[in-house]
Structure formats: structure tokens, C-alpha cells
PDB file of C-alpha atoms and ligand atoms in Angstrom:
ATOM      1  CA  MET A   1     132.076  99.433  55.173  1.00  0.00           C
ATOM      2  CA  GLU A   2     131.656  97.019  52.407  1.00  0.00           C
ATOM      3  CA  LEU A   3     130.522  93.475  53.274  1.00  0.00           C
ATOM      4  CA  ARG A   4     133.492  91.791  52.052  1.00  0.00           C
ATOM      5  CA  VAL A   5     135.856  93.593  53.918  1.00  0.00           C
ATOM      6  CA  TRP A   6     133.262  93.173  57.327  1.00  0.00           C
ATOM      7  CA  ARG A   7     133.960  89.090  56.156  1.00  0.00           C
ATOM      8  CA  GLU A   8     137.498  89.174  55.903  1.00  0.00           C
ATOM      9  CA  MET A   9     138.044  91.161  58.971  1.00  0.00           C
ATOM     10  CA  LEU A  10     135.603  89.221  61.014  1.00  0.00           C
ATOM     11  CA  ASP A  11     137.436  85.882  59.428  1.00  0.00           C
ATOM     12  CA  PRO A  12     140.082  85.148  62.061  1.00  0.00           C
ATOM     13  CA  TYR A  13     137.545  85.855  64.994  1.00  0.00           C
ATOM     14  CA  TYR A  14     135.799  82.774  63.457  1.00  0.00           C
ATOM     15  CA  PHE A  15     139.013  80.576  63.345  1.00  0.00           C
ATOM     16  CA  ALA A  16     139.315  81.775  67.126  1.00  0.00           C
ATOM     17  CA  VAL A  17     136.199  80.470  67.943  1.00  0.00           C
ATOM     18  CA  GLU A  18     136.594  77.143  66.617  1.00  0.00           C
ATOM     19  CA  GLU A  19     140.102  76.684  67.717  1.00  0.00           C
ATOM     20  CA  LEU A  20     138.618  78.109  71.242  1.00  0.00           C
ATOM     21  CA  LEU A  21     135.742  75.625  71.079  1.00  0.00           C
ATOM     22  CA  VAL A  22     138.110  72.369  70.200  1.00  0.00           C
ATOM     23  CA  LYS A  23     140.425  73.477  72.612  1.00  0.00           C
ATOM     24  CA  PHE A  24     138.331  74.066  76.174  1.00  0.00           C
ATOM     25  CA  ARG A  25     136.041  70.901  74.656  1.00  0.00           C
ATOM     26  CA  ASN A  26     139.791  68.828  74.787  1.00  0.00           C
ATOM     27  CA  LEU A  27     140.209  69.887  78.186  1.00  0.00           C
ATOM     28  CA  GLN A  28     136.851  68.601  79.382  1.00  0.00           C
ATOM     29  CA  LYS A  29     137.563  65.438  77.866  1.00  0.00           C
ATOM     30  CA  GLU A  30     140.975  65.420  79.070  1.00  0.00           C
ATOM     31  CA  PHE A  31     139.564  65.261  82.512  1.00  0.00           C
ATOM     32  CA  HIS A  32     136.854  63.043  81.832  1.00  0.00           C
ATOM     33  CA  ASP A  33     139.587  60.381  80.808  1.00  0.00           C
ATOM     34  CA  SER A  34     141.926  61.049  83.933  1.00  0.00           C
ATOM     35  CA  ASN A  35     138.356  60.112  85.760  1.00  0.00           C
ATOM     36  CA  GLN A  36     138.686  63.480  87.283  1.00  0.00           C
ATOM     37  CA  TYR A  37     136.375  66.246  87.975  1.00  0.00           C
ATOM     38  CA  CYS A  38     135.341  68.353  85.171  1.00  0.00           C
ATOM     39  CA  PRO A  39     135.283  71.761  86.107  1.00  0.00           C
ATOM     40  CA  ILE A  40     133.867  73.078  82.719  1.00  0.00           C
ATOM     41  CA  GLU A  41     130.108  72.061  82.405  1.00  0.00           C
ATOM     42  CA  GLU A  42     129.706  73.261  78.919  1.00  0.00           C
ATOM     43  CA  VAL A  43     131.422  75.552  76.230  1.00  0.00           C
ATOM     44  CA  GLN A  44     129.891  77.760  73.918  1.00  0.00           C
ATOM     45  CA  GLY A  45     131.006  80.435  71.433  1.00  0.00           C
ATOM     46  CA  ARG A  46     129.894  82.986  68.842  1.00  0.00           C
ATOM     47  CA  VAL A  47     131.240  85.622  66.871  1.00  0.00           C
ATOM     48  CA  LYS A  48     129.551  89.596  67.557  1.00  0.00           C
ATOM     49  CA  SER A  49     127.125  89.869  64.350  1.00  0.00           C
ATOM     50  CA  ILE A  50     127.785  93.147  62.545  1.00  0.00           C
ATOM     51  CA  SER A  51     124.313  94.674  63.753  1.00  0.00           C
ATOM     52  CA  SER A  52     125.761  94.105  67.113  1.00  0.00           C
ATOM     53  CA  ILE A  53     129.071  95.743  66.261  1.00  0.00           C
ATOM     54  CA  LEU A  54     127.566  98.438  64.924  1.00  0.00           C
ATOM     55  CA  ASP A  55     125.027  99.204  67.307  1.00  0.00           C
ATOM     56  CA  LYS A  56     128.145  99.300  70.123  1.00  0.00           C
ATOM     57  CA  VAL A  57     129.574 101.592  67.330  1.00  0.00           C
ATOM     58  CA  GLN A  58     127.037 104.028  67.710  1.00  0.00           C
ATOM     59  CA  LYS A  59     126.227 103.260  71.824  1.00  0.00           C
ATOM     60  CA  LYS A  60     129.749 103.900  72.370  1.00  0.00           C
ATOM     61  CA  GLN A  61     130.217 106.305  69.469  1.00  0.00           C
ATOM     62  CA  TYR A  62     133.660 104.876  68.444  1.00  0.00           C
ATOM     63  CA  GLU A  63     135.102 104.885  65.200  1.00  0.00           C
ATOM     64  CA  LEU A  64     134.661 102.502  62.787  1.00  0.00           C
ATOM     65  CA  GLY A  65     138.583 102.424  62.386  1.00  0.00           C
ATOM     66  CA  ASP A  66     138.755 101.424  65.850  1.00  0.00           C
ATOM     67  CA  VAL A  67     136.315  98.408  66.146  1.00  0.00           C
ATOM     68  CA  GLU A  68     138.763  95.779  66.685  1.00  0.00           C
ATOM     69  CA  ASP A  69     141.062  97.780  69.353  1.00  0.00           C
ATOM     70  CA  LYS A  70     137.674  98.808  70.961  1.00  0.00           C
ATOM     71  CA  ILE A  71     135.353  96.467  70.627  1.00  0.00           C
ATOM     72  CA  GLU A  72     136.689  93.581  72.737  1.00  0.00           C
ATOM     73  CA  ASP A  73     133.829  90.974  72.203  1.00  0.00           C
ATOM     74  CA  ILE A  74     133.456  90.571  68.749  1.00  0.00           C
ATOM     75  CA  ALA A  75     134.884  86.533  69.343  1.00  0.00           C
ATOM     76  CA  GLY A  76     133.432  85.126  72.992  1.00  0.00           C
ATOM     77  CA  ILE A  77     133.555  82.170  74.679  1.00  0.00           C
ATOM     78  CA  ARG A  78     131.192  81.174  77.609  1.00  0.00           C
ATOM     79  CA  ILE A  79     132.505  78.562  80.117  1.00  0.00           C
ATOM     80  CA  ILE A  80     129.363  77.097  82.260  1.00  0.00           C
ATOM     81  CA  CYS A  81     130.394  75.580  85.307  1.00  0.00           C
ATOM     82  CA  GLN A  82     127.895  73.689  87.712  1.00  0.00           C
ATOM     83  CA  PHE A  83     129.363  75.200  90.741  1.00  0.00           C
ATOM     84  CA  LYS A  84     130.627  78.897  92.103  1.00  0.00           C
ATOM     85  CA  GLU A  85     133.840  76.870  93.036  1.00  0.00           C
ATOM     86  CA  ASP A  86     134.436  75.784  89.688  1.00  0.00           C
ATOM     87  CA  ILE A  87     134.657  79.509  88.331  1.00  0.00           C
ATOM     88  CA  ASP A  88     138.044  79.864  89.820  1.00  0.00           C
ATOM     89  CA  LYS A  89     139.814  77.179  88.644  1.00  0.00           C
ATOM     90  CA  VAL A  90     138.348  77.427  85.378  1.00  0.00           C
ATOM     91  CA  VAL A  91     140.214  80.929  85.429  1.00  0.00           C
ATOM     92  CA  SER A  92     143.246  79.873  86.964  1.00  0.00           C
ATOM     93  CA  LEU A  93     143.619  76.966  84.274  1.00  0.00           C
ATOM     94  CA  ILE A  94     143.165  79.704  81.111  1.00  0.00           C
ATOM     95  CA  LYS A  95     145.714  81.742  82.695  1.00  0.00           C
ATOM     96  CA  ASN A  96     148.096  78.859  83.102  1.00  0.00           C
ATOM     97  CA  ARG A  97     147.508  78.237  79.532  1.00  0.00           C
ATOM     98  CA  THR A  98     150.734  79.544  77.199  1.00  0.00           C
ATOM     99  CA  ASP A  99     148.776  79.937  74.428  1.00  0.00           C
ATOM    100  CA  MET A 100     146.948  83.309  75.670  1.00  0.00           C
ATOM    101  CA  THR A 101     147.700  86.212  77.081  1.00  0.00           C
ATOM    102  CA  LEU A 102     145.354  88.080  79.977  1.00  0.00           C
ATOM    103  CA  LYS A 103     144.552  91.451  79.104  1.00  0.00           C
ATOM    104  CA  SER A 104     141.931  92.675  81.686  1.00  0.00           C
ATOM    105  CA  GLU A 105     139.798  90.698  84.000  1.00  0.00           C
ATOM    106  CA  LYS A 106     135.874  91.351  85.165  1.00  0.00           C
ATOM    107  CA  ASP A 107     134.719  90.101  88.489  1.00  0.00           C
ATOM    108  CA  TYR A 108     131.075  90.307  88.131  1.00  0.00           C
ATOM    109  CA  ILE A 109     130.495  87.749  90.879  1.00  0.00           C
ATOM    110  CA  ARG A 110     132.251  89.061  94.101  1.00  0.00           C
ATOM    111  CA  ASN A 111     131.016  92.715  91.929  1.00  0.00           C
ATOM    112  CA  PRO A 112     127.400  91.947  90.378  1.00  0.00           C
ATOM    113  CA  LYS A 113     126.495  94.514  87.947  1.00  0.00           C
ATOM    114  CA  SER A 114     123.464  97.100  88.899  1.00  0.00           C
ATOM    115  CA  SER A 115     121.184  95.076  87.192  1.00  0.00           C
ATOM    116  CA  GLY A 116     121.858  91.242  89.001  1.00  0.00           C
ATOM    117  CA  TYR A 117     124.156  90.506  86.326  1.00  0.00           C
ATOM    118  CA  GLN A 118     126.822  87.985  87.816  1.00  0.00           C
ATOM    119  CA  SER A 119     129.704  86.396  85.731  1.00  0.00           C
ATOM    120  CA  TYR A 120     133.462  86.181  85.189  1.00  0.00           C
ATOM    121  CA  HIS A 121     134.480  88.249  82.864  1.00  0.00           C
ATOM    122  CA  MET A 122     138.169  87.739  80.862  1.00  0.00           C
ATOM    123  CA  ILE A 123     139.459  89.510  77.981  1.00  0.00           C
ATOM    124  CA  LEU A 124     142.381  87.581  76.211  1.00  0.00           C
ATOM    125  CA  TYR A 125     145.047  88.212  73.564  1.00  0.00           C
ATOM    126  CA  TYR A 126     144.639  85.316  71.010  1.00  0.00           C
ATOM    127  CA  ASP A 127     147.233  84.511  67.829  1.00  0.00           C
ATOM    128  CA  VAL A 128     145.277  83.263  64.759  1.00  0.00           C
ATOM    129  CA  ASN A 129     147.682  81.557  61.874  1.00  0.00           C
ATOM    130  CA  MET A 130     146.340  82.741  58.769  1.00  0.00           C
ATOM    131  CA  VAL A 131     147.874  81.991  55.189  1.00  0.00           C
ATOM    132  CA  THR A 132     150.268  85.331  55.223  1.00  0.00           C
ATOM    133  CA  GLU A 133     150.633  86.552  58.601  1.00  0.00           C
ATOM    134  CA  THR A 134     149.835  85.484  62.397  1.00  0.00           C
ATOM    135  CA  LYS A 135     147.155  87.990  63.529  1.00  0.00           C
ATOM    136  CA  THR A 136     146.751  88.860  67.545  1.00  0.00           C
ATOM    137  CA  ILE A 137     143.418  89.380  68.240  1.00  0.00           C
ATOM    138  CA  GLN A 138     140.935  90.049  71.417  1.00  0.00           C
ATOM    139  CA  VAL A 139     138.796  87.735  72.802  1.00  0.00           C
ATOM    140  CA  GLU A 140     136.017  87.453  76.009  1.00  0.00           C
ATOM    141  CA  ILE A 141     135.565  84.664  77.628  1.00  0.00           C
ATOM    142  CA  GLN A 142     132.876  85.082  80.482  1.00  0.00           C
ATOM    143  CA  ILE A 143     132.781  81.955  82.921  1.00  0.00           C
ATOM    144  CA  ARG A 144     129.097  81.898  85.138  1.00  0.00           C
ATOM    145  CA  THR A 145     127.283  78.843  86.661  1.00  0.00           C
ATOM    146  CA  MET A 146     124.448  77.211  85.145  1.00  0.00           C
ATOM    147  CA  GLY A 147     122.364  79.130  87.429  1.00  0.00           C
ATOM    148  CA  MET A 148     123.912  82.585  86.375  1.00  0.00           C
ATOM    149  CA  ASN A 149     123.513  81.884  82.695  1.00  0.00           C
ATOM    150  CA  PHE A 150     119.320  81.156  83.229  1.00  0.00           C
ATOM    151  CA  TRP A 151     119.466  84.612  84.785  1.00  0.00           C
ATOM    152  CA  ALA A 152     121.595  86.293  81.999  1.00  0.00           C
ATOM    153  CA  THR A 153     119.697  84.595  79.078  1.00  0.00           C
ATOM    154  CA  ILE A 154     116.947  85.618  80.388  1.00  0.00           C
ATOM    155  CA  GLU A 155     117.444  89.309  80.874  1.00  0.00           C
ATOM    156  CA  HIS A 156     119.145  89.634  77.924  1.00  0.00           C
ATOM    157  CA  SER A 157     115.976  88.919  76.112  1.00  0.00           C
ATOM    158  CA  LEU A 158     114.303  91.035  78.122  1.00  0.00           C
ATOM    159  CA  GLN A 159     117.227  93.972  77.820  1.00  0.00           C
ATOM    160  CA  TYR A 160     116.697  93.467  73.448  1.00  0.00           C
ATOM    161  CA  LYS A 161     112.499  93.316  73.919  1.00  0.00           C
ATOM    162  CA  TYR A 162     112.746  96.581  75.795  1.00  0.00           C
ATOM    163  CA  LYS A 163     115.223  97.989  73.774  1.00  0.00           C
ATOM    164  CA  ARG A 164     117.517  98.239  77.122  1.00  0.00           C
ATOM    165  CA  ASN A 165     115.072  99.864  78.170  1.00  0.00           C
ATOM    166  CA  ILE A 166     113.201  97.744  81.029  1.00  0.00           C
ATOM    167  CA  PRO A 167     110.392  98.680  82.958  1.00  0.00           C
ATOM    168  CA  GLU A 168     110.905  99.391  86.566  1.00  0.00           C
ATOM    169  CA  HIS A 169     108.835  96.944  87.800  1.00  0.00           C
ATOM    170  CA  ILE A 170     110.487  93.742  85.836  1.00  0.00           C
ATOM    171  CA  LYS A 171     113.529  95.614  86.718  1.00  0.00           C
ATOM    172  CA  GLU A 172     112.919  94.741  90.423  1.00  0.00           C
ATOM    173  CA  ARG A 173     111.549  90.885  89.921  1.00  0.00           C
ATOM    174  CA  LEU A 174     114.906  90.616  87.946  1.00  0.00           C
ATOM    175  CA  LEU A 175     117.102  91.949  90.823  1.00  0.00           C
ATOM    176  CA  ASN A 176     114.749  89.216  92.980  1.00  0.00           C
ATOM    177  CA  THR A 177     115.404  86.345  90.846  1.00  0.00           C
ATOM    178  CA  ALA A 178     119.554  87.201  90.703  1.00  0.00           C
ATOM    179  CA  ARG A 179     118.896  87.365  94.488  1.00  0.00           C
ATOM    180  CA  ALA A 180     117.373  83.736  93.692  1.00  0.00           C
ATOM    181  CA  VAL A 181     120.564  82.567  92.030  1.00  0.00           C
ATOM    182  CA  VAL A 182     122.680  83.474  94.412  1.00  0.00           C
ATOM    183  CA  ASN A 183     121.179  82.178  97.089  1.00  0.00           C
ATOM    184  CA  LEU A 184     120.299  78.539  94.972  1.00  0.00           C
ATOM    185  CA  ASP A 185     124.742  78.526  94.048  1.00  0.00           C
ATOM    186  CA  GLU A 186     124.991  78.742  97.325  1.00  0.00           C
ATOM    187  CA  GLU A 187     122.922  76.389  98.471  1.00  0.00           C
ATOM    188  CA  MET A 188     124.403  73.592  95.495  1.00  0.00           C
ATOM    189  CA  SER A 189     127.843  74.575  96.993  1.00  0.00           C
ATOM    190  CA  THR A 190     126.763  73.253 100.572  1.00  0.00           C
ATOM    191  CA  VAL A 191     126.142  70.062  98.487  1.00  0.00           C
ATOM    192  CA  ARG A 192     128.766  70.266  95.865  1.00  0.00           C
ATOM    193  CA  ASP A 193     131.025  67.327  97.726  1.00  0.00           C
ATOM    194  CA  GLU A 194     127.361  64.581  97.657  1.00  0.00           C
ATOM    195  CA  ILE A 195     126.840  66.069  94.171  1.00  0.00           C
ATOM    196  CA  MET A 196     130.252  65.338  93.422  1.00  0.00           C
ATOM    197  CA  ASP A 197     130.124  61.369  94.695  1.00  0.00           C
ATOM    198  CA  ALA A 198     126.929  61.000  92.597  1.00  0.00           C
ATOM    199  CA  GLN A 199     128.468  62.208  89.584  1.00  0.00           C
ATOM    200  CA  ASN A 200     132.101  60.096  90.339  1.00  0.00           C
ATOM    201  CA  ALA A 201     130.048  56.711  91.186  1.00  0.00           C
ATOM    202  CA  PHE A 202     128.144  57.117  87.986  1.00  0.00           C
ATOM    203  CA  THR A 203     131.220  57.697  86.266  1.00  0.00           C
ATOM    204  CA  ILE A 204     133.344  55.069  87.324  1.00  0.00           C
ATOM    205  CA  LYS A 205     130.552  52.637  86.571  1.00  0.00           C
ATOM    206  CA  ASP A 206     129.685  53.374  83.422  1.00  0.00           C
ATOM    207  CA  ARG A 207     133.239  53.555  82.571  1.00  0.00           C
ATOM    208  CA  LEU A 208     133.832  49.781  84.160  1.00  0.00           C
ATOM    209  CA  VAL A 209     130.375  48.166  82.673  1.00  0.00           C
ATOM    210  CA  SER A 210     132.145  49.396  78.959  1.00  0.00           C
ATOM    211  CA  ASP A 211     135.755  47.953  79.764  1.00  0.00           C
ATOM    212  CA  ILE A 212     134.004  44.828  80.769  1.00  0.00           C
ATOM    213  CA  LEU A 213     131.397  44.447  77.712  1.00  0.00           C
ATOM    214  CA  LYS A 214     134.550  45.715  74.727  1.00  0.00           C
ATOM    215  CA  ASN A 215     136.711  42.580  76.605  1.00  0.00           C
ATOM    216  CA  ILE A 216     133.956  40.370  76.830  1.00  0.00           C
ATOM    217  CA  GLN A 217     133.704  41.169  72.721  1.00  0.00           C
ATOM    218  CA  GLY A 218     137.163  40.107  72.588  1.00  0.00           C
ATOM    219  CA  LEU A 219     137.381  37.304  73.891  1.00  0.00           C
ATOM    220  CA  PHE A 220     134.488  36.138  71.627  1.00  0.00           C
ATOM    221  CA  ARG A 221     137.289  36.183  69.084  1.00  0.00           C
ATOM    222  CA  VAL A 222     139.763  34.223  70.772  1.00  0.00           C
ATOM    223  CA  ALA A 223     138.109  31.838  73.295  1.00  0.00           C
ATOM    224  CA  ASN A 224     135.501  29.206  72.811  1.00  0.00           C
ATOM    225  CA  THR A 225     132.203  30.286  72.602  1.00  0.00           C
ATOM    226  CA  ARG A 226     130.382  28.244  75.636  1.00  0.00           C
ATOM    227  CA  GLU A 227     132.982  29.161  78.156  1.00  0.00           C
ATOM    228  CA  VAL A 228     132.748  32.916  76.990  1.00  0.00           C
ATOM    229  CA  MET A 229     128.582  33.443  77.252  1.00  0.00           C
ATOM    230  CA  LYS A 230     129.427  31.813  80.781  1.00  0.00           C
ATOM    231  CA  ILE A 231     131.397  34.669  81.361  1.00  0.00           C
ATOM    232  CA  GLN A 232     128.646  37.219  80.361  1.00  0.00           C
ATOM    233  CA  ASP A 233     125.739  35.580  82.010  1.00  0.00           C
ATOM    234  CA  GLU A 234     127.915  36.169  85.336  1.00  0.00           C
ATOM    235  CA  PHE A 235     128.881  39.948  84.392  1.00  0.00           C
ATOM    236  CA  TYR A 236     124.467  40.329  84.361  1.00  0.00           C
ATOM    237  CA  LYS A 237     124.148  39.294  87.668  1.00  0.00           C
ATOM    238  CA  VAL A 238     127.282  41.224  89.236  1.00  0.00           C
ATOM    239  CA  TYR A 239     125.709  44.012  87.090  1.00  0.00           C
ATOM    240  CA  GLN A 240     121.872  43.224  88.734  1.00  0.00           C
ATOM    241  CA  ASN A 241     124.079  43.677  92.289  1.00  0.00           C
ATOM    242  CA  GLY A 242     124.468  47.106  91.622  1.00  0.00           C
ATOM    243  CA  ASN A 243     127.768  46.957  94.038  1.00  0.00           C
ATOM    244  CA  VAL A 244     130.013  48.681  92.251  1.00  0.00           C
ATOM    245  CA  GLU A 245     133.046  46.889  94.026  1.00  0.00           C
ATOM    246  CA  GLN A 246     132.274  43.977  92.976  1.00  0.00           C
ATOM    247  CA  LEU A 247     131.874  44.523  89.469  1.00  0.00           C
ATOM    248  CA  LYS A 248     135.848  46.527  89.806  1.00  0.00           C
ATOM    249  CA  HIS A 249     136.755  42.759  91.089  1.00  0.00           C
ATOM    250  CA  PHE A 250     134.799  40.892  88.301  1.00  0.00           C
ATOM    251  CA  SER A 251     136.648  43.843  85.438  1.00  0.00           C
ATOM    252  CA  LYS A 252     140.166  42.887  86.873  1.00  0.00           C
ATOM    253  CA  GLN A 253     139.412  39.168  87.009  1.00  0.00           C
ATOM    254  CA  LEU A 254     138.438  39.423  83.190  1.00  0.00           C
ATOM    255  CA  ASP A 255     141.755  41.310  82.781  1.00  0.00           C
ATOM    256  CA  ILE A 256     143.431  38.636  83.940  1.00  0.00           C
ATOM    257  CA  ILE A 257     141.432  36.109  81.309  1.00  0.00           C
ATOM    258  CA  THR A 258     141.831  38.038  78.722  1.00  0.00           C
ATOM    259  CA  GLU A 259     145.952  39.130  79.404  1.00  0.00           C
ATOM    260  CA  GLY A 260     145.921  34.792  79.401  1.00  0.00           C
ATOM    261  CA  TYR A 261     144.390  34.132  76.092  1.00  0.00           C
ATOM    262  CA  ARG A 262     146.252  37.435  74.379  1.00  0.00           C
ATOM    263  CA  ALA A 263     149.711  35.798  76.032  1.00  0.00           C
ATOM    264  CA  GLN A 264     148.254  32.416  73.985  1.00  0.00           C
ATOM    265  CA  ASN A 265     147.689  33.588  71.084  1.00  0.00           C
ATOM    266  CA  LEU A 266     151.494  35.696  70.622  1.00  0.00           C
ATOM    267  CA  SER A 267     152.877  32.159  71.507  1.00  0.00           C
TER     268      SER A 267
HETATM  269  P1  0O2 B 301     125.788  91.050  73.827  1.00  0.00           P
HETATM  270  O1  0O2 B 301     124.717  91.620  73.392  1.00  0.00           O
HETATM  271  O2  0O2 B 301     125.741  90.262  75.069  1.00  0.00           O
HETATM  272  O3  0O2 B 301     127.187  90.780  73.005  1.00  0.00           O
HETATM  273  P2  0O2 B 301     129.357  97.987  79.120  1.00  0.00           P
HETATM  274  O4  0O2 B 301     128.528  98.272  77.454  1.00  0.00           O
HETATM  275  O5  0O2 B 301     130.653  99.141  79.551  1.00  0.00           O
HETATM  276  O6  0O2 B 301     128.405  97.303  80.274  1.00  0.00           O
HETATM  277  P3  0O2 B 301     131.406  96.911  78.058  1.00  0.00           P
HETATM  278  O7  0O2 B 301     132.430  97.199  78.446  1.00  0.00           O
HETATM  279  O8  0O2 B 301     131.424  95.884  76.625  1.00  0.00           O
HETATM  280  O9  0O2 B 301     129.865  96.619  78.544  1.00  0.00           O
HETATM  281  O10 0O2 B 301     132.162  95.171  78.839  1.00  0.00           O
HETATM  282  P4  0O2 B 301     131.159  94.240  79.912  1.00  0.00           P
HETATM  283  O11 0O2 B 301     130.313  95.073  80.968  1.00  0.00           O
HETATM  284  O12 0O2 B 301     132.180  93.261  80.333  1.00  0.00           O
HETATM  285  O13 0O2 B 301     130.181  93.338  79.211  1.00  0.00           O
HETATM  286  C1  0O2 B 301     130.438  92.459  78.191  1.00  0.00           C
HETATM  287  C2  0O2 B 301     129.496  91.360  77.842  1.00  0.00           C
HETATM  288  O14 0O2 B 301     128.995  91.253  79.370  1.00  0.00           O
HETATM  289  C3  0O2 B 301     127.867  92.249  77.461  1.00  0.00           C
HETATM  290  O15 0O2 B 301     127.788  91.854  75.665  1.00  0.00           O
HETATM  291  C4  0O2 B 301     127.195  91.120  77.561  1.00  0.00           C
HETATM  292  O16 0O2 B 301     126.963  89.868  76.964  1.00  0.00           O
HETATM  293  C5  0O2 B 301     127.487  90.541  79.106  1.00  0.00           C
HETATM  294  N1  0O2 B 301     126.825  91.652  79.923  1.00  0.00           N
HETATM  295  C6  0O2 B 301     127.506  92.494  80.337  1.00  0.00           C
HETATM  296  N2  0O2 B 301     125.915  93.352  81.811  1.00  0.00           N
HETATM  297  C7  0O2 B 301     125.213  92.465  81.311  1.00  0.00           C
HETATM  298  C8  0O2 B 301     124.170  92.536  81.889  1.00  0.00           C
HETATM  299  O17 0O2 B 301     123.605  93.056  83.070  1.00  0.00           O
HETATM  300  N3  0O2 B 301     123.132  91.797  81.333  1.00  0.00           N
HETATM  301  C9  0O2 B 301     123.374  90.696  80.912  1.00  0.00           C
HETATM  302  N4  0O2 B 301     122.552  89.638  80.351  1.00  0.00           N
HETATM  303  N5  0O2 B 301     124.297  90.978  80.055  1.00  0.00           N
HETATM  304  C10 0O2 B 301     125.551  91.687  80.629  1.00  0.00           C
HETATM  305  P5  0O2 B 301     126.820  93.297  75.238  1.00  0.00           P
HETATM  306  O18 0O2 B 301     128.109  93.674  73.895  1.00  0.00           O
HETATM  307  O19 0O2 B 301     126.667  94.182  76.197  1.00  0.00           O
HETATM  308  O20 0O2 B 301     126.107  92.689  74.811  1.00  0.00           O
END
């Protein structure tokens, strides 16, 4: 197949990956903006290289004309989660979407591969609107924890290094590390609530501080500078105390003051 023909064939896959990255990152933003815990830690995407496609065609003995039908992961999205529990949440978020249709799924978490590989795979049909047509392509979404991703990345490099013939003693070590990842994810799950509380508290404080500073900045435009400086000094004192409840109270009071100036300026 000519390079130009490959490029034309791969174009919708590139568009799909770009679109899906934006869509999943928007989901993350929506969770963050509404102060909800986000089950998605990171989103990555790639289009399979021509040489990897050819390797797979050769390995599986496919016809070149069947590439788009048989190779389901030309477009690949990877979603990394903090906790194992988040994976099911992401799976149901995807299943509830109307802009993608599930073709098949493989749960290599409840049924890990013999290599030790763990991940949740979904193959989806996704419509890409091109200039002259709407093309339905297949996209593979891999969902896994940070620990599972660390393991898979290292193991993938070793597969590459040993041309898919990893020596037995290294395979054994990899199996041990895969067990360690299972333990790590389980241990992390037991302290999940604690970790989430801590992350939540940090996010709330961060938002409060940025709201307060925005309000103070706005006040400089409409109120007496000396008075605003006093408010600013008061804020630094409350901030140094580190008490989130006091910060919340300060923020509410500041909202009332700001609202008062806004009303004055409108009248
Ligand atoms: P690449 O280089 O990542 O694109 P099969 O060959 O039958 O096992 P199949 O039918 O394509 O694979 O589907 P499967 O098993 O769901 O695997 C799809 C992808 O999952 C692989 O793509 C890998 O990315 C990943 N994967 C599957 N098994 C393993 C594993 O043991 N270790 C690691 N690190 N990744 C794995 P490709 O095209 O094989 O590879």
C-alpha cells in the first residue's frame, strides 16, 4: 500500500483520537469544576504506527485489505485511574455515552493474562465526521490503574527488547511484580477514603483561596484602597491559620461586601 493511501486511511483515526482526548479531558474538567471526585486521573491517546500495524498483520496473517476490520486498536485511548474501584465507574461512564457504541470488552483485571497483564479493554464504534462522509471506525480504550500502567509499560519495553521472547527468569520476575501491583492496588483501596478526603480538602482550599483573591482584586477597582488592604491583611491572617472553615466564613463575608459594592455601582 502506498504511503499516501496509508495516510488517507489513518486520517479518521487521528481525528478520533484527538476528539476523544478532548471529550475525556472535558469529563475530568466537569468533575473538578463541580467539586466531585474524578475517577479519571490521566488520558492518553495514540494512533498505531504503520510498522506496528504491519507487524500485527504479519503475526495474525491478516489480509492487508482487512486491516481496518480486523485490527481493532488502530486508534487507542488509555485511561489511567488512581484506584481499582474507579475503573468500573469509567466503564459505566463510557457505556452510558451516546457518541460511541460498545462492540466488545475484555476484563483482564478479573481475568489477568498469563503474563500478569491487567487492564480493562473496550472496543467501541465511533463516528468521525469527515468532509464528504461520516466514517465509523473502531477505537480501543484501555482502562487501568497507575500501578497496572507502570507494570504494562515496563513489560511492553521488555517485549520489544526481547522481540516478544522474554527469557523465563525475567518472565517469572514480571509475574512477581504483577502480584505486587495487585497487592499495591488492594492496599491503596483500603486507604482510598482517607486519600480522597485529603485530596478533596486540598482542592476545596485551593478553590476558596482563588475565589477570595479574585474578589479582593475586584474590590481594588471599586472600593477604597486602604479598606481593601485591610481586607487583604485579614485574609493573610485567616490563611496562615490554615483553618478551612474560617476560610469559608471569610469567603462568604467577602461575597457580601463585594455584592454590596456591586449594588452601589449599579444604582
Ligand atoms: P501494542 O504494541 O501495545 O499496540 P492478542 O495478540 O490476541 O493477545 P489482541 O487480540 O489484539 O491481542 O487483543 P488484546 O489481548 O486485548 O491486546 C490488545 C492490546 O493490549 C495490545 O496491543 C497491548 O497494547 C495490550 N496488551 C495485551 N496483552 C499485553 C501484555 O501481556 N503486556 C502488555 N504490556 N500489553 C498487553 P498490541 O497490538 O499487542 O501491542
